[in-house]
XYZ file of C-alpha atoms in Angstrom:
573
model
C -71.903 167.277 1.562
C -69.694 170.190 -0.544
C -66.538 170.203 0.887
C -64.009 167.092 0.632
C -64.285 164.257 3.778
C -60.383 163.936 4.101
C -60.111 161.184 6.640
C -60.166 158.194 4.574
C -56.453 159.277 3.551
C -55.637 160.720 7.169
C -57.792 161.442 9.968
C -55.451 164.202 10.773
C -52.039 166.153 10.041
C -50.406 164.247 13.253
C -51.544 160.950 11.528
C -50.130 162.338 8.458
C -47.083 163.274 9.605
C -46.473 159.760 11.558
C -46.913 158.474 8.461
C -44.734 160.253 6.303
C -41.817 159.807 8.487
C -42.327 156.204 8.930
C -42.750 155.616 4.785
C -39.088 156.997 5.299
C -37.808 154.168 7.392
C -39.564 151.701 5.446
C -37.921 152.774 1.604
C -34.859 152.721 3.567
C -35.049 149.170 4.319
C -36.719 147.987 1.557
C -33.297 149.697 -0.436
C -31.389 148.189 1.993
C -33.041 144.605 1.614
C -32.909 144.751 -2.342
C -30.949 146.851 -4.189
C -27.366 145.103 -3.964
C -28.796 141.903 -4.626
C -31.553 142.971 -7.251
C -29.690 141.366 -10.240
C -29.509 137.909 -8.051
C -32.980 137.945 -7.131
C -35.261 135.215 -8.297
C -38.453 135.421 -10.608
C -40.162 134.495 -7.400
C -38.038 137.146 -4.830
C -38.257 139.891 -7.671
C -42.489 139.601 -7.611
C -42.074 139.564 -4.061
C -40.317 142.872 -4.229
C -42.813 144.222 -6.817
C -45.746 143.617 -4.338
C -43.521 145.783 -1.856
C -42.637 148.431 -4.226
C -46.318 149.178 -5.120
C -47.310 149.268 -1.926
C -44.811 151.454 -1.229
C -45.161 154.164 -3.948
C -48.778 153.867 -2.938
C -48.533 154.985 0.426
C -46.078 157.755 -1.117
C -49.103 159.146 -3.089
C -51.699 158.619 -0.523
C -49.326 161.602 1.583
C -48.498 163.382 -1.706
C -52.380 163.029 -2.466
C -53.648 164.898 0.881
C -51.441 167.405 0.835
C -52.061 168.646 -2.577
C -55.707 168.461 -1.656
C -55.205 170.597 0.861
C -52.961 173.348 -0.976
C -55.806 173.086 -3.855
C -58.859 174.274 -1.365
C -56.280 176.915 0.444
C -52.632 178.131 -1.524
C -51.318 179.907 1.205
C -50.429 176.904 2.874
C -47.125 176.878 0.751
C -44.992 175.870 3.527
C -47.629 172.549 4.785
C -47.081 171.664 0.835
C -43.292 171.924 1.043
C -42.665 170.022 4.151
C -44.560 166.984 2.955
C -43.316 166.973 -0.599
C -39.940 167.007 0.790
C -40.614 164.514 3.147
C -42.580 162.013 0.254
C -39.288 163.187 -2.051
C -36.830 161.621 0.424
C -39.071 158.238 1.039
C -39.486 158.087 -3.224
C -35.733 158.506 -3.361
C -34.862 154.991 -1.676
C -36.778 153.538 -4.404
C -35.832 155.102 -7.851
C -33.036 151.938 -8.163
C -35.912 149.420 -8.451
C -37.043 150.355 -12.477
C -33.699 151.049 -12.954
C -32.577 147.889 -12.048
C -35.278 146.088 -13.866
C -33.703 147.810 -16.874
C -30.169 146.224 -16.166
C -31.540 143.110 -16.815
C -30.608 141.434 -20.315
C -33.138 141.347 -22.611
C -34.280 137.594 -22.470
C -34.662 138.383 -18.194
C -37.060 141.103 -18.485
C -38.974 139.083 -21.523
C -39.457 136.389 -19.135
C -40.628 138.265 -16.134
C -43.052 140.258 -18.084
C -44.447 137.186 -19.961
C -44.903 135.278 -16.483
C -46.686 138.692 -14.622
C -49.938 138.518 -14.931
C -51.033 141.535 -14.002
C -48.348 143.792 -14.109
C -46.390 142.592 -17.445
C -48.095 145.610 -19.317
C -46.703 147.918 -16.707
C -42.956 146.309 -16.886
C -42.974 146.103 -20.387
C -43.436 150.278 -20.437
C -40.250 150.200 -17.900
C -38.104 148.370 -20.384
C -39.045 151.002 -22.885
C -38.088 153.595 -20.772
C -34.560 152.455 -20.597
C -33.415 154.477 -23.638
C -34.470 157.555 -21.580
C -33.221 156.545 -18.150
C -30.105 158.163 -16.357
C -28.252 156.853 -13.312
C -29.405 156.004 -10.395
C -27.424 159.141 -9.129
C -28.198 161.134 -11.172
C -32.285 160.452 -10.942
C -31.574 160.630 -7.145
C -30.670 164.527 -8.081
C -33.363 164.945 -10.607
C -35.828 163.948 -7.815
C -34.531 165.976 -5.175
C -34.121 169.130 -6.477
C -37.267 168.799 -8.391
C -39.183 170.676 -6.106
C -36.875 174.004 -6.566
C -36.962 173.384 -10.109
C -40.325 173.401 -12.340
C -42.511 172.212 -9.849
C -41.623 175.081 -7.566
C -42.180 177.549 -10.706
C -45.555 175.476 -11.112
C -46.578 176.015 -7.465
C -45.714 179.702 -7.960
C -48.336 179.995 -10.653
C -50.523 178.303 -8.713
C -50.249 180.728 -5.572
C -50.280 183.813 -7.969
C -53.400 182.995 -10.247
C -54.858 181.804 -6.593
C -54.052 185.307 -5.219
C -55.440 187.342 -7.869
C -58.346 189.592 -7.563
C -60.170 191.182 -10.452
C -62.249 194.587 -10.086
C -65.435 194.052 -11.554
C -68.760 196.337 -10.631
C -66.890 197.521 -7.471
C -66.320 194.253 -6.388
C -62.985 191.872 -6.420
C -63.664 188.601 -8.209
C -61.127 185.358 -8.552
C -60.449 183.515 -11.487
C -63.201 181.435 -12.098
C -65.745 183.963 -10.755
C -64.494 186.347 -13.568
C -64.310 183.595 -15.882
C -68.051 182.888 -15.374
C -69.060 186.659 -16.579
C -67.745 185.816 -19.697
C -71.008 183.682 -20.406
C -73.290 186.693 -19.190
C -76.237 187.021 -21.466
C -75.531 190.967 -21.026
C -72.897 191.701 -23.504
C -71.909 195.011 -21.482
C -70.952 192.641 -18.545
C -68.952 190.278 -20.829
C -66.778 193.267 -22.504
C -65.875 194.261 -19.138
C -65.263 190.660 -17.244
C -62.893 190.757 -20.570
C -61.043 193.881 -20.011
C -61.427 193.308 -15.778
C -59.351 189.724 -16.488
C -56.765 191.467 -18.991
C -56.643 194.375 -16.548
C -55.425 191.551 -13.642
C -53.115 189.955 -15.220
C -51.465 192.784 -17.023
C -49.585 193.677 -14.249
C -48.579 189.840 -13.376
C -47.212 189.713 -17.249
C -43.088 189.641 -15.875
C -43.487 187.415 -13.770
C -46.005 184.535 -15.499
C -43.185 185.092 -18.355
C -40.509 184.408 -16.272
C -42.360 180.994 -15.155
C -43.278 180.373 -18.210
C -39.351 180.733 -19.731
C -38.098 178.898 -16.526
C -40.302 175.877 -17.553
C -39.510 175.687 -21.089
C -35.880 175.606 -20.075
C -36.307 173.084 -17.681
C -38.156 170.715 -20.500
C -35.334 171.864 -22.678
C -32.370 170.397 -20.646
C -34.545 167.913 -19.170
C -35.029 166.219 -22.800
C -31.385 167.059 -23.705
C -30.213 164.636 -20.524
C -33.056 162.083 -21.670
C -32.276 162.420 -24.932
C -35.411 163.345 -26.739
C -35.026 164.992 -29.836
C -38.063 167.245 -29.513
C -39.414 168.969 -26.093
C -42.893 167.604 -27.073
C -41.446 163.808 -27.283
C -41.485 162.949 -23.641
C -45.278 163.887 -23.665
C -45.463 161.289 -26.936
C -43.613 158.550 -25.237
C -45.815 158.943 -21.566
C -49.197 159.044 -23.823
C -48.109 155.767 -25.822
C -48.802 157.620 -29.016
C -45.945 159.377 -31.650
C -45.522 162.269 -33.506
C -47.254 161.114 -36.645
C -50.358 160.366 -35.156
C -50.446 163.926 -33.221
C -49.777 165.522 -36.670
C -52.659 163.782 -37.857
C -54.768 164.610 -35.595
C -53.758 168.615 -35.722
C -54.259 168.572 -39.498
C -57.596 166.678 -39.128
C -58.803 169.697 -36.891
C -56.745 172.334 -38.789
C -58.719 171.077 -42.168
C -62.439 171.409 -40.523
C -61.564 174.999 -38.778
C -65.002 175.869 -41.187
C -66.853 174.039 -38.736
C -66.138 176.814 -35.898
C -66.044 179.728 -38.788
C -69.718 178.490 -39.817
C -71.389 178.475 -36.741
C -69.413 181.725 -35.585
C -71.300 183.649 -38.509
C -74.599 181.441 -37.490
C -74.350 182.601 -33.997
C -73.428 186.329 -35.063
C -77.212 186.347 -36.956
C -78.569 184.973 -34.047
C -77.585 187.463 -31.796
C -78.311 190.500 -34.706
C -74.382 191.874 -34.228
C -72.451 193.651 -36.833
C -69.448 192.080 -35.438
C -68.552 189.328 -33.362
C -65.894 189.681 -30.722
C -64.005 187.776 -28.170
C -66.532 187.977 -25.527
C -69.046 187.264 -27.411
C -68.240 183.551 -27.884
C -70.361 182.570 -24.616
C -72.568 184.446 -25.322
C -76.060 182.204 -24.031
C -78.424 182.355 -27.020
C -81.676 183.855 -26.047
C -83.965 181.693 -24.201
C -81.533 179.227 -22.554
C -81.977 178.493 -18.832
C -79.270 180.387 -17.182
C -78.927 178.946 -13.627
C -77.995 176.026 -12.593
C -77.958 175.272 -9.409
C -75.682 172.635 -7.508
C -78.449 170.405 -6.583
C -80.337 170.661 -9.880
C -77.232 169.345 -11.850
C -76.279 167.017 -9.075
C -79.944 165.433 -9.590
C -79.287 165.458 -13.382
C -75.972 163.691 -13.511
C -77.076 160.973 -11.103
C -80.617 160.258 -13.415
C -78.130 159.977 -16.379
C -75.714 158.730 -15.393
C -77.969 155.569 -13.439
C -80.070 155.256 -16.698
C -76.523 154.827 -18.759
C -75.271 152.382 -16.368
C -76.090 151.330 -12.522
C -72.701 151.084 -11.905
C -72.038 154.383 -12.886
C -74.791 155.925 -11.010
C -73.720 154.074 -7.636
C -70.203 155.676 -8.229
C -71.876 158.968 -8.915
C -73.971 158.543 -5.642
C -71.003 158.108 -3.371
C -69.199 160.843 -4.729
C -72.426 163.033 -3.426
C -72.856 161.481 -0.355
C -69.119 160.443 1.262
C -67.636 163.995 0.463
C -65.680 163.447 -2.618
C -66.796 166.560 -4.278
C -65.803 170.403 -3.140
C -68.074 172.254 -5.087
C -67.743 176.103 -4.403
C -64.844 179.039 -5.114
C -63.479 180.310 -1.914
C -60.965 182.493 -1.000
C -57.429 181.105 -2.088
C -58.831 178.075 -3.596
C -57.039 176.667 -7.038
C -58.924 177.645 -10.090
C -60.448 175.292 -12.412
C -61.644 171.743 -11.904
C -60.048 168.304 -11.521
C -60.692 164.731 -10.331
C -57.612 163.474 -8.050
C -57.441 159.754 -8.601
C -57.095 157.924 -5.184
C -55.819 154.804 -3.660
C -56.630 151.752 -2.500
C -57.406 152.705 0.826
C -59.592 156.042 -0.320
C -61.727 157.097 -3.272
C -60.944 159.797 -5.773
C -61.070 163.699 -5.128
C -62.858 166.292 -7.314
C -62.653 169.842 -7.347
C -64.918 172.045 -8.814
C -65.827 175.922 -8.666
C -69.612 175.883 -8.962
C -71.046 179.249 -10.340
C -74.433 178.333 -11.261
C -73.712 178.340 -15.124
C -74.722 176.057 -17.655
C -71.096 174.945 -18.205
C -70.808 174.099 -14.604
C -73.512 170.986 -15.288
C -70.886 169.449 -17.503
C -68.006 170.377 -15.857
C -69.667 168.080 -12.858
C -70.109 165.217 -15.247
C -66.785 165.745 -17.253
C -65.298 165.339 -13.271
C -67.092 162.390 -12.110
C -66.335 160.681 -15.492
C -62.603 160.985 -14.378
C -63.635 160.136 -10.974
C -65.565 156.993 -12.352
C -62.214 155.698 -14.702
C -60.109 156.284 -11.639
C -62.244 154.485 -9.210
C -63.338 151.302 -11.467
C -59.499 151.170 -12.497
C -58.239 151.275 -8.839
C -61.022 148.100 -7.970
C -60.001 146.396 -11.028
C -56.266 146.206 -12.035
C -54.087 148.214 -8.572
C -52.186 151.255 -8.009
C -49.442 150.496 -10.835
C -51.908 149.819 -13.895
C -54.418 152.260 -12.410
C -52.860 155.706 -14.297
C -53.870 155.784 -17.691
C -52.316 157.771 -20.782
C -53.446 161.599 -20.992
C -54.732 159.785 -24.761
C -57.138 157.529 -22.821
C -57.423 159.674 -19.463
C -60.533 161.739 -20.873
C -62.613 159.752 -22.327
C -64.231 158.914 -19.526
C -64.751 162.466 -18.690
C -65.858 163.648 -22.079
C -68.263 160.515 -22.520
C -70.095 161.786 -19.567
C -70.324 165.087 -20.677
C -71.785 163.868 -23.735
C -74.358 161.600 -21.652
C -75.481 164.182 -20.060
C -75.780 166.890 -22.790
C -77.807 163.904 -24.783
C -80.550 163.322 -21.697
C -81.086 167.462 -21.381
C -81.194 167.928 -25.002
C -83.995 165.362 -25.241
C -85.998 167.456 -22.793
C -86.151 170.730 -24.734
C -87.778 172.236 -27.671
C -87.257 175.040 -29.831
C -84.903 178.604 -28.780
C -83.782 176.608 -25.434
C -82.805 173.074 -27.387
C -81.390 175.360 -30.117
C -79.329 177.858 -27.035
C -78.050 174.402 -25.516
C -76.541 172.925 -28.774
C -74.991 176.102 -28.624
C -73.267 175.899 -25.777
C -72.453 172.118 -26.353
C -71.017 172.628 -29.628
C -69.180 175.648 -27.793
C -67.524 173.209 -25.380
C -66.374 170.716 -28.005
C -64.862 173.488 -29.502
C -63.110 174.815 -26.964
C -61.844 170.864 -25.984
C -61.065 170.523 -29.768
C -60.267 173.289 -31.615
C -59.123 175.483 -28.877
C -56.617 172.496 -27.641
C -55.335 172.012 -30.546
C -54.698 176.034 -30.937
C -53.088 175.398 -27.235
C -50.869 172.543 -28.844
C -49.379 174.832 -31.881
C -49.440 177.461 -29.803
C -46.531 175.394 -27.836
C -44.970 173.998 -30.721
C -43.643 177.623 -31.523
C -42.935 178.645 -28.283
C -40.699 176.089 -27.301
C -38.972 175.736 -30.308
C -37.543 179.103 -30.104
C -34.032 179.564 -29.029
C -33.599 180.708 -25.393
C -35.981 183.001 -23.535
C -38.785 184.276 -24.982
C -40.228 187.330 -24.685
C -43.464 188.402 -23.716
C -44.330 190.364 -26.828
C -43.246 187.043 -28.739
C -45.454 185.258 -26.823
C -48.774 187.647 -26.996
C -47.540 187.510 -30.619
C -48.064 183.820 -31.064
C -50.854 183.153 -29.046
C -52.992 185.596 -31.058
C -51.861 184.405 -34.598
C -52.151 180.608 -32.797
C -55.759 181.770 -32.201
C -57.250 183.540 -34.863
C -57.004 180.236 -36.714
C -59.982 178.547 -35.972
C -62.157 181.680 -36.353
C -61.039 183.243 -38.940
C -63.052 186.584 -40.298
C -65.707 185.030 -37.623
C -64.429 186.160 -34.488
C -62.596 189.776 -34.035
C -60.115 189.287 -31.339
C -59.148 192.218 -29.100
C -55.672 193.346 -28.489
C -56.003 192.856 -24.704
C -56.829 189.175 -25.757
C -52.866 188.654 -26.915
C -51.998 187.942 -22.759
C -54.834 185.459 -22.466
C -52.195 182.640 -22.791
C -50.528 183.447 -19.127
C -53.944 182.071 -17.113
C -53.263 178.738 -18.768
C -52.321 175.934 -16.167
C -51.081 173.244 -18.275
C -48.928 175.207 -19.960
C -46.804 175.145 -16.682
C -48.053 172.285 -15.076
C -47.760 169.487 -18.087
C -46.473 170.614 -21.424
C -47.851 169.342 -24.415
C -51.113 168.126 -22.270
C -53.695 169.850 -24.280
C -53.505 167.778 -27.368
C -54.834 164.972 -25.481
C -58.418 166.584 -25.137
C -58.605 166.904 -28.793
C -57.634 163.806 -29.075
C -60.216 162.415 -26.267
C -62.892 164.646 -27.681
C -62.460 162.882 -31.343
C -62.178 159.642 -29.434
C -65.235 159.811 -27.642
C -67.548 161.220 -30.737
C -66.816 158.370 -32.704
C -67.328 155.953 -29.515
C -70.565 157.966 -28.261
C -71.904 157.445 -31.810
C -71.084 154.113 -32.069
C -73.222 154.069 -28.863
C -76.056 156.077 -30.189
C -76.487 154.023 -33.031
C -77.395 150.760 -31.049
C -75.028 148.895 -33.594
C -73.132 147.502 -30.613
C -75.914 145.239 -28.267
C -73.251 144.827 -25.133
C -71.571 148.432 -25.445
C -72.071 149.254 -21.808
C -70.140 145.983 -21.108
C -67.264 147.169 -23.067
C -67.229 150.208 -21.909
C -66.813 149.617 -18.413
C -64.274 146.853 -19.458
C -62.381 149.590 -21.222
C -62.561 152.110 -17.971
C -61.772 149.220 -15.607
C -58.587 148.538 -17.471
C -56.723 152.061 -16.680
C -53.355 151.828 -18.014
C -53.292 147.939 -18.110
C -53.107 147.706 -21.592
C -51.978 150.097 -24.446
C -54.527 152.623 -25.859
C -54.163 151.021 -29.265
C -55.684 147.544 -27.837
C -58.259 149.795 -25.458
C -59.827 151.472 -28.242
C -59.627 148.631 -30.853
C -62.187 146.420 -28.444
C -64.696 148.871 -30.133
C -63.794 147.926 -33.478
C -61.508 151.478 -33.904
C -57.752 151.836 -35.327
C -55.996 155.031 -33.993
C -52.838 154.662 -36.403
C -55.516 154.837 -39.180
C -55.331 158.910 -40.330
C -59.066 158.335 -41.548
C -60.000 157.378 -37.687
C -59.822 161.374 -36.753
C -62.738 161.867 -39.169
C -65.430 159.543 -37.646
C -65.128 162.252 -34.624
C -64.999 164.893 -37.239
C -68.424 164.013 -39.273
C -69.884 163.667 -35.695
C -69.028 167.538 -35.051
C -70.061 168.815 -38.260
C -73.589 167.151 -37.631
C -74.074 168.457 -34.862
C -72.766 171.983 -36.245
C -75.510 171.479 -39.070
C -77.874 170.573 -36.414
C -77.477 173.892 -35.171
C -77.793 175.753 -38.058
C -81.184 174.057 -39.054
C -82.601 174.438 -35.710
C -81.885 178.301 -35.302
């Protein structure tokens, strides 16, 4: 099966829609039944009303959920997507008094509550932190309905413009990702012009994607200024359970090994016998690499490694196949990119891909069902509130499994092809490295300049931003300065792309902790660590593998691991 099997959320829009309105009636009671009385409650009443209020907000996502799904797979369904987020935005509304009631509680209250939960003392101990950064109950009541004409309707334009976009390329009209794809053509005449076809698109879209762009930074702006964060990048701190210092650290870890990327530029460069390397020439597949992959082929490949790695894992991976988690191909209208859509109780996650037969698409299968494997073992394990991890924890799951499987095909090839598929590996943990952390600075600048920004400003810093991790290796074209404006989580979640670098880092130092064998029951922990989700902070996550993320030196374990593989490379070719 390649398209998604809905009906475990709804069997239909009328079910849907019965549903929706009667989660609308239900917040409204359960308001009505606590929220006068909240401070009076007992420890044993308030639990009861936590049980309630999870169910609750799950039932709220389950709607929210299906109907993204179904504006992913077709965006002109813009007025389907409104109706039901309006509809899930009234129901959420009734409930917004519960955390900040919890936070009205005196100190020694909320200590004992969240020492005599269980299961969920993690989850009300982050709500107490929050408190610094709460408003009123009125005023979130505003906040959350008028979201939707705020940045998330800016983000759902982006979504329906990049959707609607066409690119002319050999008398034909490509999308996104099917232009995006020609950029790893092994014929460097088709990669110059996929380059110039995607500038050529969005050129003309360059107004508008900057006026999204300016209306989001403006929104973070007074959003922080009424939350009182001191920095637009702090709410994205405080949400990943991490600080400043520590993303600094990590920046200037990758900002100190950009020779990594320069060296194997200037490798790569020989390879291929050019004078120069340019922009499109970063994909470009080295020689004798195997250039198709088909659907099945990688779906056969990620199931043997992932069921070698860890039965569990491959019975997730199975299901995904078989019960229709997975749509696999681009289609007309269909979101760009690739995601997993953690689920709920009552259905299994969602992934999204846009299958082109590439090499990357292999490991953008197992990068999904990684996410989709986190999500689901968290959901069995520890419920809807704990199941939502930290974007600091959220990949490395997703990366691991990319890794998995680039270790089982590597071991299966010799010579040119082993040395074209480090390539491309080391390719992809540069672009979820280096490249993020380009992304990351990139936004820094941008949002720290006063009021709106220009266009020119922005080409301006995105190719300064970007030369820096190529340096004389890479010649970057001027039509290259707009490449910023296809970037999703630039609109969708500010201050996101750090996370991969650090997940990427993460994971190299846990993958070679695996590799090593030093660590007899690491499957064990690792599953441990997945099943937990958000349950527990990502400090106390990561140190059950022996690993301290406040320690500066931690960034270089995944550092060494890159430049091995870099000089791994270099011998090899």
């Amino acid at each position: 099966m390649n398209v998604w099997d809905l009906t475990p959320l709804f069997k239909n829009e009328k079910e849907l829609e019965i549903s929706a309105l009667s989660l609308q009636k239900e917040c409204e009671k359960f308001e009505a039944k606590y929220s006068d009385k909240f401070l009076n409650l007992s420890d044993e009443e308030f639990f009861s009303a936590l049980n309630e209020y999870e169910n609750l907000l799950e039932n709220i996502a389950r709607v929210q959920i299906y109907v993204s799904l179904v504006f992913s797979k077709d965006t002109s369904k813009g007025a389907f997507y409104a109706k039901f987020d309006e509809l899930s935005s009234k129901a959420q509304n009734h409930l917004l008094f519960f955390e900040l009631k919890f936070n009205e509680f005196d100190e020694a209250r909320q200590n004992k509550i969240i020492a005599k939960s269980a299961r969920l003392g993690y989850y009300l101990d982050s709500i107490a932190k929050e408190k610094a950064h709460q408003l009123s109950l009125k005023e979130e009541q505003i906040l959350l309905r008028t979201a939707n004409t705020g940045a998330e309707g800016f983000s759902r334009l982006f979504d329906e413009t990049l959707s609607a976009l066409k690119f002319k390329f050999k008398g034909k009209m490509l999308g996104e990702e099917e232009i995006l794809s020609k950029l790893h053509s092994p014929d460097r005449a088709e990669r110059k012009a996929a380059a110039k076809s995607l500038s050529g698109g969005l050129a003309p879209q360059q107004h508008l994607l900057s006026y999204i762009y300016n209306m989001i930074k403006t929104s973070l702006k007074t959003s922080c200024e009424l939350r009182k964060f001191d920095l637009p990048e702090s709410p994205r701190h405080f949400s990943n359970q991490t600080t400043k210092a520590s993303v600094d650290a990590l920046i200037k870890a990758a900002e100190t090994s950009f020779d990594l990327p320069i060296k194997f530029y200037e490798k790569k460069r020989k390879i291929l016998g050019f004078k120069k390397l340019y922009d499109y020439d970063r994909y470009a597949p080295l020689g004798e690499s195997k250039s198709i992959y088909k659907f099945d082929e990688c779906k056969k490949i990620v199931l043997e490694t992932f069921s070698k790695f860890s039965p569990k894992f491959g019975e997730i991976a199975a299901r995904a196949f078989k019960e229709g988690w997975i749509d696999v191909y681009p289609a007309e209208n269909k979101r760009g990119g690739a995601f997993s859509q953690s689920g709920v109780a009552k259905a299994h996650p969602y992934v999204l891909l846009n299958h082109t037969d590439e090499r990357r698409d292999l490991f953008t299968l197992a990068h999904e069902l990684g996410h989709a494997a986190h999500q689901n073992l968290a959901y069995e394990s520890v419920g809807f509130l704990n199941a939502d991890t930290p974007l600091t924890t959220a990949e490395t799951a997703s990366v691991f499994c990319e890794m998995l499987v680039f270790d089982h095909v590597k071991s299966t090839l010799k010579g040119r092809e082993k040395t074209a598929l480090l390539a491309g590996k080391i390719e992809d943990i540069f672009a979820t490295l280096y490249r993020q952390i380009n992304f990351t600075t990139f936004e820094r600048r941008v949002h720290a300049h006063e009021g709106e920004i220009s266009a020119e400003e922005l080409n301006k810093i995105w190719l300064e931003e970007s030369a820096k991790m190529f340096g004389q290796s890479v010649a970057l074209n001027d039509y290259y300065k707009i490449w910023w404006s296809y970037i999703p989580h630039f609109i969708h979640t500010p201050f996101y792309c750090y996370a991969y670098s650090y997940a990427q880092l993460l994971v190299l130092a846990i993958f070679g902790l695996y590799k090593s064998g030093k660590c007899e029951n690491f499957t064990q922990i690792y599953t441990k660590f997945l099943s937990a989700g958000g349950s527990r902070s990502p400090k106390e996550l990561v140190g059950m593998f022996g690993f301290d993320i406040e320690d500066a030196a931690f960034w270089q374990i995944g550092i060494n691991e890159v430049r091995k593989l870099v000089e791994e490379f270099c011998q090899e070719a």
